[in-house]
Amino acid sequence: MSQPPGRPRDASLHAAILGAVREVLMESSYADLSMDGVAARAQVGKKTLYRRWASKAPLVAEAVLDAYGRGGSFDVPDTGDLGADLQCWLIEHGEFIAEPANAKLIRALVAAAAANSGDTEALYEQLSVPQRSGLVDRVRRAVDSGAVRPDVDPDAIANALMGTLLLQVMSSPVRSDDAAGRYGALVDALLSGVGSA
Amino acid sequence: MSQPPGRPRDASLHAAILGAVREVLMESSYADLSMDGVAARAQVGKKTLYRRWASKAPLVAEAVLDAYGRGGSFDVPDTGDLGADLQCWLIEHGEFIAEPANAKLIRALVAAAAANSGDTEALYEQLSVPQRSGLVDRVRRAVDSGAVRPDVDPDAIANALMGTLLLQVMSSPVRSDDAAGRYGALVDALLSGVGSA
Amino acid sequence: MSQPPGRPRDASLHAAILGAVREVLMESSYADLSMDGVAARAQVGKKTLYRRWASKAPLVAEAVLDAYGRGGSFDVPDTGDLGADLQCWLIEHGEFIAEPANAKLIRALVAAAAANSGDTEALYEQLSVPQRSGLVDRVRRAVDSGAVRPDVDPDAIANALMGTLLLQVMSSPVRSDDAAGRYGALVDALLSGVGSA
Amino acid sequence: MSQPPGRPRDASLHAAILGAVREVLMESSYADLSMDGVAARAQVGKKTLYRRWASKAPLVAEAVLDAYGRGGSFDVPDTGDLGADLQCWLIEHGEFIAEPANAKLIRALVAAAAANSGDTEALYEQLSVPQRSGLVDRVRRAVDSGAVRPDVDPDAIANALMGTLLLQVMSSPVRSDDAAGRYGALVDALLSGVGSA
DNA sequence: ACCTAATCGAGACGGTACGTCCAGTCTTCGT
DNA sequence: ACGAAGACTGGACGTACCGTCTCGATTAGGT
């Protein structure tokens, strides 16, 4: 289990660089973030950046996902009440993206994914796959316990919830006030249907 | 109704430029699109571009929306059957974004909106506002006719539908096959609820 | 006789750039001169530099030769007295290179010529050919008029004079005081020989 | 005379490094020589380079002077015949620099000296001082022995001879054929004068 | 037929970022 | 302490792009 020859990479730089990326992102945007700027702010040579990340997109992706893993919560609660659990998850994430700094980070990740055609899929899945699987599992458990109809498509539900949040993030500057109220309405509609019963 | 003095703008250039933008976008991505490249491909001087669009973002936006208006349909049908109408709208748009070329265009618009914080709102609203209003109107009409419960939030429904499509377009390369099937499931859940009743 | 299409190059930038190069060169050295620095000082984009010069070496060469053509004198006088004429030429150039600023410029040209193997010949000849031909012509005229022996090699004389100056430039920081006095001694030796006769 | 503690320096590396420097210099130029390249070619760590030489310039200087001391001869012969002795010295050095590989080495040393204003004096003197003192001594001895006129300036003679060689090496690619013939002509002129007697 | 005025293609311009490459230093291991 | 290997900061390299500008040439109205 020997170490490769030469000076090992400084692990502490990783965090410093990702932190610098987040700082820049919060006070400007993906387009305004430059590798030069990150290097300068992190007190790091540009070569160190390119040794660890191939380009701007994966660097931003890691910085954002790192923050999300650090501060955001991924788990879907399971109290037995599916409606309450989904609404709880929705509100939790809604509060996260209501924070302007967090919204900027997510928008930067979307920009990184959308800008370069090669990176779209890879980067996007990093964020969405764990979320989706948490939601799908929760719904599936509700199906298994008989709480919801067996012909319900858990993926469709998960997409609707995540899509609502994504749409919210992208149009956040406007009208984020009443967004929270709609989360309950969405879950109500999904749970009980809109029919005039 | 007099014409301003000087040589009038060549109207045919508009279409040529937007077409060139779409060509570039389809074979690469937003990041790879350069104003120089567009000018060269459209056989146009750069000054002509900046005379008509303030920067890259609105140019891309118009090119994409132009294609959307040309090939996609914005109207939500109203047959009286809300479920069928929403599902029809969803499938129509789903087929549009299933076309890889169209997906690339939409992703370019998302990139343009997400990259520069100043453009996020403006560009995003151009695409989402007409869609949202069409959906909200349709749902509201269903409320008025008593077809659905009066406490339903039309905006929450619209967000869920549009968000599902947005999420779809961003992760399109993977799993676009069974996506269409889920549209019915989503509408079912919204209409009838997931409750095991 | 038509002008090529597009905006023509700004001729006034040429002088501004060459001046900036000379400024940098006088307060530092060839190695310390950077294209970035020149561009910044001349208030010019880097692209403008590379549009006109392929690299640092030819840029420096033109800047130095431009100054030499502007301020230095190339002509060998012809008063009929070969010794006086050569000594005059030698002193004139000696005074030019005694000026520290001028010596720095010449050293920069030498560095430009010596650094890149491809440029050595080309750059060096630009400076030395006109000088050499002036000297050789003058000596040849003296041969023709019978003032000096017909078996004298004008090129050998020219090389000795120019080489003395070149050596002087390269070791100038030390001992430039008594250099002037030696010019007379060299011409004396060449004219009259060192023999004890 | 005690040995310092720790592992002693590997003396064989010195030659290997200098050899690697000369190899690189002969197949490219001073500008194309990098410390990384030298370290790689000599199978040596960069730290080892900087432990022994302060920077690129003195390393190149030692490599070139090492070759000069190895293959060229510095001594001015003293057969009693000053003209023959100077011509012999001139031809010997002329043949050395006529070898393209040697010319490249000398040009690299000139580049090292001319590029950084701090190194100009130091490096240049390393090569020229021993040469000059040999020539000056030889001429002074001729003065003492009465073979030449007492008012002859030995430094002026030495400068003319060394300058001729320096000029030759800098413009070597062109016209190195008849250069050798001119050495005799130069010595003739210096010894006997150019006057038509 | 001239004149004014805005358009057009072409391409130079200043500025900024890109991604690569070096110089010179530092840090790991092994000798 | 010395050795190879290689990560580190700092900064220059040469290229590409953005958005502006400056040419000559064109294309309309108004005189």
PDB file of N, CA and C in Angstrom, chain C residues 120-152:
ATOM      1  N   THR C 120      18.171  34.369 -35.249  1.00  0.00           N
ATOM      2  CA  THR C 120      19.518  34.906 -35.100  1.00  0.00           C
ATOM      3  C   THR C 120      19.988  35.627 -36.348  1.00  0.00           C
ATOM      4  N   GLU C 121      20.057  34.862 -37.427  1.00  0.00           N
ATOM      5  CA  GLU C 121      20.585  35.423 -38.656  1.00  0.00           C
ATOM      6  C   GLU C 121      19.781  36.628 -39.125  1.00  0.00           C
ATOM      7  N   ALA C 122      18.476  36.437 -39.270  1.00  0.00           N
ATOM      8  CA  ALA C 122      17.629  37.471 -39.844  1.00  0.00           C
ATOM      9  C   ALA C 122      17.749  38.787 -39.091  1.00  0.00           C
ATOM     10  N   LEU C 123      17.597  38.719 -37.779  1.00  0.00           N
ATOM     11  CA  LEU C 123      17.616  39.957 -37.005  1.00  0.00           C
ATOM     12  C   LEU C 123      18.987  40.604 -37.014  1.00  0.00           C
ATOM     13  N   TYR C 124      19.999  39.754 -36.902  1.00  0.00           N
ATOM     14  CA  TYR C 124      21.332  40.323 -36.801  1.00  0.00           C
ATOM     15  C   TYR C 124      21.727  41.053 -38.063  1.00  0.00           C
ATOM     16  N   GLU C 125      21.350  40.455 -39.184  1.00  0.00           N
ATOM     17  CA  GLU C 125      21.723  41.064 -40.454  1.00  0.00           C
ATOM     18  C   GLU C 125      21.050  42.409 -40.662  1.00  0.00           C
ATOM     19  N   GLN C 126      19.843  42.544 -40.122  1.00  0.00           N
ATOM     20  CA  GLN C 126      19.148  43.817 -40.276  1.00  0.00           C
ATOM     21  C   GLN C 126      19.948  44.986 -39.726  1.00  0.00           C
ATOM     22  N   LEU C 127      20.650  44.715 -38.629  1.00  0.00           N
ATOM     23  CA  LEU C 127      21.435  45.790 -38.036  1.00  0.00           C
ATOM     24  C   LEU C 127      22.808  45.899 -38.676  1.00  0.00           C
ATOM     25  N   SER C 128      23.429  44.754 -38.948  1.00  0.00           N
ATOM     26  CA  SER C 128      24.842  44.786 -39.314  1.00  0.00           C
ATOM     27  C   SER C 128      25.072  45.042 -40.808  1.00  0.00           C
ATOM     28  N   VAL C 129      24.148  44.598 -41.653  1.00  0.00           N
ATOM     29  CA  VAL C 129      24.407  44.726 -43.085  1.00  0.00           C
ATOM     30  C   VAL C 129      24.591  46.178 -43.525  1.00  0.00           C
ATOM     31  N   PRO C 130      23.644  47.078 -43.143  1.00  0.00           N
ATOM     32  CA  PRO C 130      23.858  48.459 -43.601  1.00  0.00           C
ATOM     33  C   PRO C 130      25.147  49.073 -43.065  1.00  0.00           C
ATOM     34  N   GLN C 131      25.444  48.767 -41.810  1.00  0.00           N
ATOM     35  CA  GLN C 131      26.677  49.296 -41.225  1.00  0.00           C
ATOM     36  C   GLN C 131      27.888  48.774 -41.995  1.00  0.00           C
ATOM     37  N   ARG C 132      27.885  47.469 -42.185  1.00  0.00           N
ATOM     38  CA  ARG C 132      29.036  46.857 -42.847  1.00  0.00           C
ATOM     39  C   ARG C 132      29.232  47.435 -44.243  1.00  0.00           C
ATOM     40  N   SER C 133      28.154  47.581 -44.984  1.00  0.00           N
ATOM     41  CA  SER C 133      28.321  48.041 -46.356  1.00  0.00           C
ATOM     42  C   SER C 133      28.853  49.476 -46.389  1.00  0.00           C
ATOM     43  N   GLY C 134      28.423  50.296 -45.428  1.00  0.00           N
ATOM     44  CA  GLY C 134      28.957  51.648 -45.367  1.00  0.00           C
ATOM     45  C   GLY C 134      30.458  51.650 -45.141  1.00  0.00           C
ATOM     46  N   LEU C 135      30.891  50.834 -44.219  1.00  0.00           N
ATOM     47  CA  LEU C 135      32.321  50.779 -43.905  1.00  0.00           C
ATOM     48  C   LEU C 135      33.115  50.203 -45.079  1.00  0.00           C
ATOM     49  N   VAL C 136      32.617  49.097 -45.617  1.00  0.00           N
ATOM     50  CA  VAL C 136      33.340  48.444 -46.707  1.00  0.00           C
ATOM     51  C   VAL C 136      33.472  49.388 -47.891  1.00  0.00           C
ATOM     52  N   ASP C 137      32.384  50.100 -48.197  1.00  0.00           N
ATOM     53  CA  ASP C 137      32.434  51.057 -49.308  1.00  0.00           C
ATOM     54  C   ASP C 137      33.510  52.106 -49.079  1.00  0.00           C
ATOM     55  N   ARG C 138      33.516  52.607 -47.846  1.00  0.00           N
ATOM     56  CA  ARG C 138      34.484  53.672 -47.552  1.00  0.00           C
ATOM     57  C   ARG C 138      35.909  53.164 -47.730  1.00  0.00           C
ATOM     58  N   VAL C 139      36.190  51.971 -47.219  1.00  0.00           N
ATOM     59  CA  VAL C 139      37.550  51.430 -47.328  1.00  0.00           C
ATOM     60  C   VAL C 139      37.870  51.142 -48.793  1.00  0.00           C
ATOM     61  N   ARG C 140      36.870  50.628 -49.505  1.00  0.00           N
ATOM     62  CA  ARG C 140      37.121  50.304 -50.905  1.00  0.00           C
ATOM     63  C   ARG C 140      37.459  51.572 -51.706  1.00  0.00           C
ATOM     64  N   ARG C 141      36.772  52.654 -51.353  1.00  0.00           N
ATOM     65  CA  ARG C 141      37.091  53.905 -52.045  1.00  0.00           C
ATOM     66  C   ARG C 141      38.529  54.336 -51.769  1.00  0.00           C
ATOM     67  N   ALA C 142      38.978  54.094 -50.538  1.00  0.00           N
ATOM     68  CA  ALA C 142      40.361  54.430 -50.189  1.00  0.00           C
ATOM     69  C   ALA C 142      41.326  53.557 -50.987  1.00  0.00           C
ATOM     70  N   VAL C 143      40.942  52.293 -51.183  1.00  0.00           N
ATOM     71  CA  VAL C 143      41.795  51.420 -52.001  1.00  0.00           C
ATOM     72  C   VAL C 143      41.851  51.961 -53.425  1.00  0.00           C
ATOM     73  N   ASP C 144      40.685  52.313 -53.958  1.00  0.00           N
ATOM     74  CA  ASP C 144      40.630  52.792 -55.341  1.00  0.00           C
ATOM     75  C   ASP C 144      41.450  54.061 -55.544  1.00  0.00           C
ATOM     76  N   SER C 145      41.393  54.935 -54.529  1.00  0.00           N
ATOM     77  CA  SER C 145      42.116  56.193 -54.676  1.00  0.00           C
ATOM     78  C   SER C 145      43.596  56.023 -54.367  1.00  0.00           C
ATOM     79  N   GLY C 146      43.982  54.813 -54.046  1.00  0.00           N
ATOM     80  CA  GLY C 146      45.394  54.559 -53.797  1.00  0.00           C
ATOM     81  C   GLY C 146      45.855  54.987 -52.426  1.00  0.00           C
ATOM     82  N   ALA C 147      44.914  55.391 -51.568  1.00  0.00           N
ATOM     83  CA  ALA C 147      45.322  55.835 -50.239  1.00  0.00           C
ATOM     84  C   ALA C 147      45.784  54.673 -49.366  1.00  0.00           C
ATOM     85  N   VAL C 148      45.260  53.482 -49.633  1.00  0.00           N
ATOM     86  CA  VAL C 148      45.702  52.318 -48.843  1.00  0.00           C
ATOM     87  C   VAL C 148      46.118  51.189 -49.793  1.00  0.00           C
ATOM     88  N   ARG C 149      46.812  50.248 -49.224  1.00  0.00           N
ATOM     89  CA  ARG C 149      47.372  49.148 -50.025  1.00  0.00           C
ATOM     90  C   ARG C 149      46.246  48.366 -50.712  1.00  0.00           C
ATOM     91  N   PRO C 150      46.465  47.902 -51.929  1.00  0.00           N
ATOM     92  CA  PRO C 150      45.399  47.220 -52.682  1.00  0.00           C
ATOM     93  C   PRO C 150      45.075  45.826 -52.136  1.00  0.00           C
ATOM     94  N   ASP C 151      45.955  45.243 -51.339  1.00  0.00           N
ATOM     95  CA  ASP C 151      45.660  43.898 -50.818  1.00  0.00           C
ATOM     96  C   ASP C 151      44.921  43.954 -49.487  1.00  0.00           C
ATOM     97  N   VAL C 152      44.491  45.139 -49.078  1.00  0.00           N
ATOM     98  CA  VAL C 152      43.722  45.258 -47.836  1.00  0.00           C
ATOM     99  C   VAL C 152      42.330  44.647 -48.034  1.00  0.00           C
TER     100      VAL C 152
END
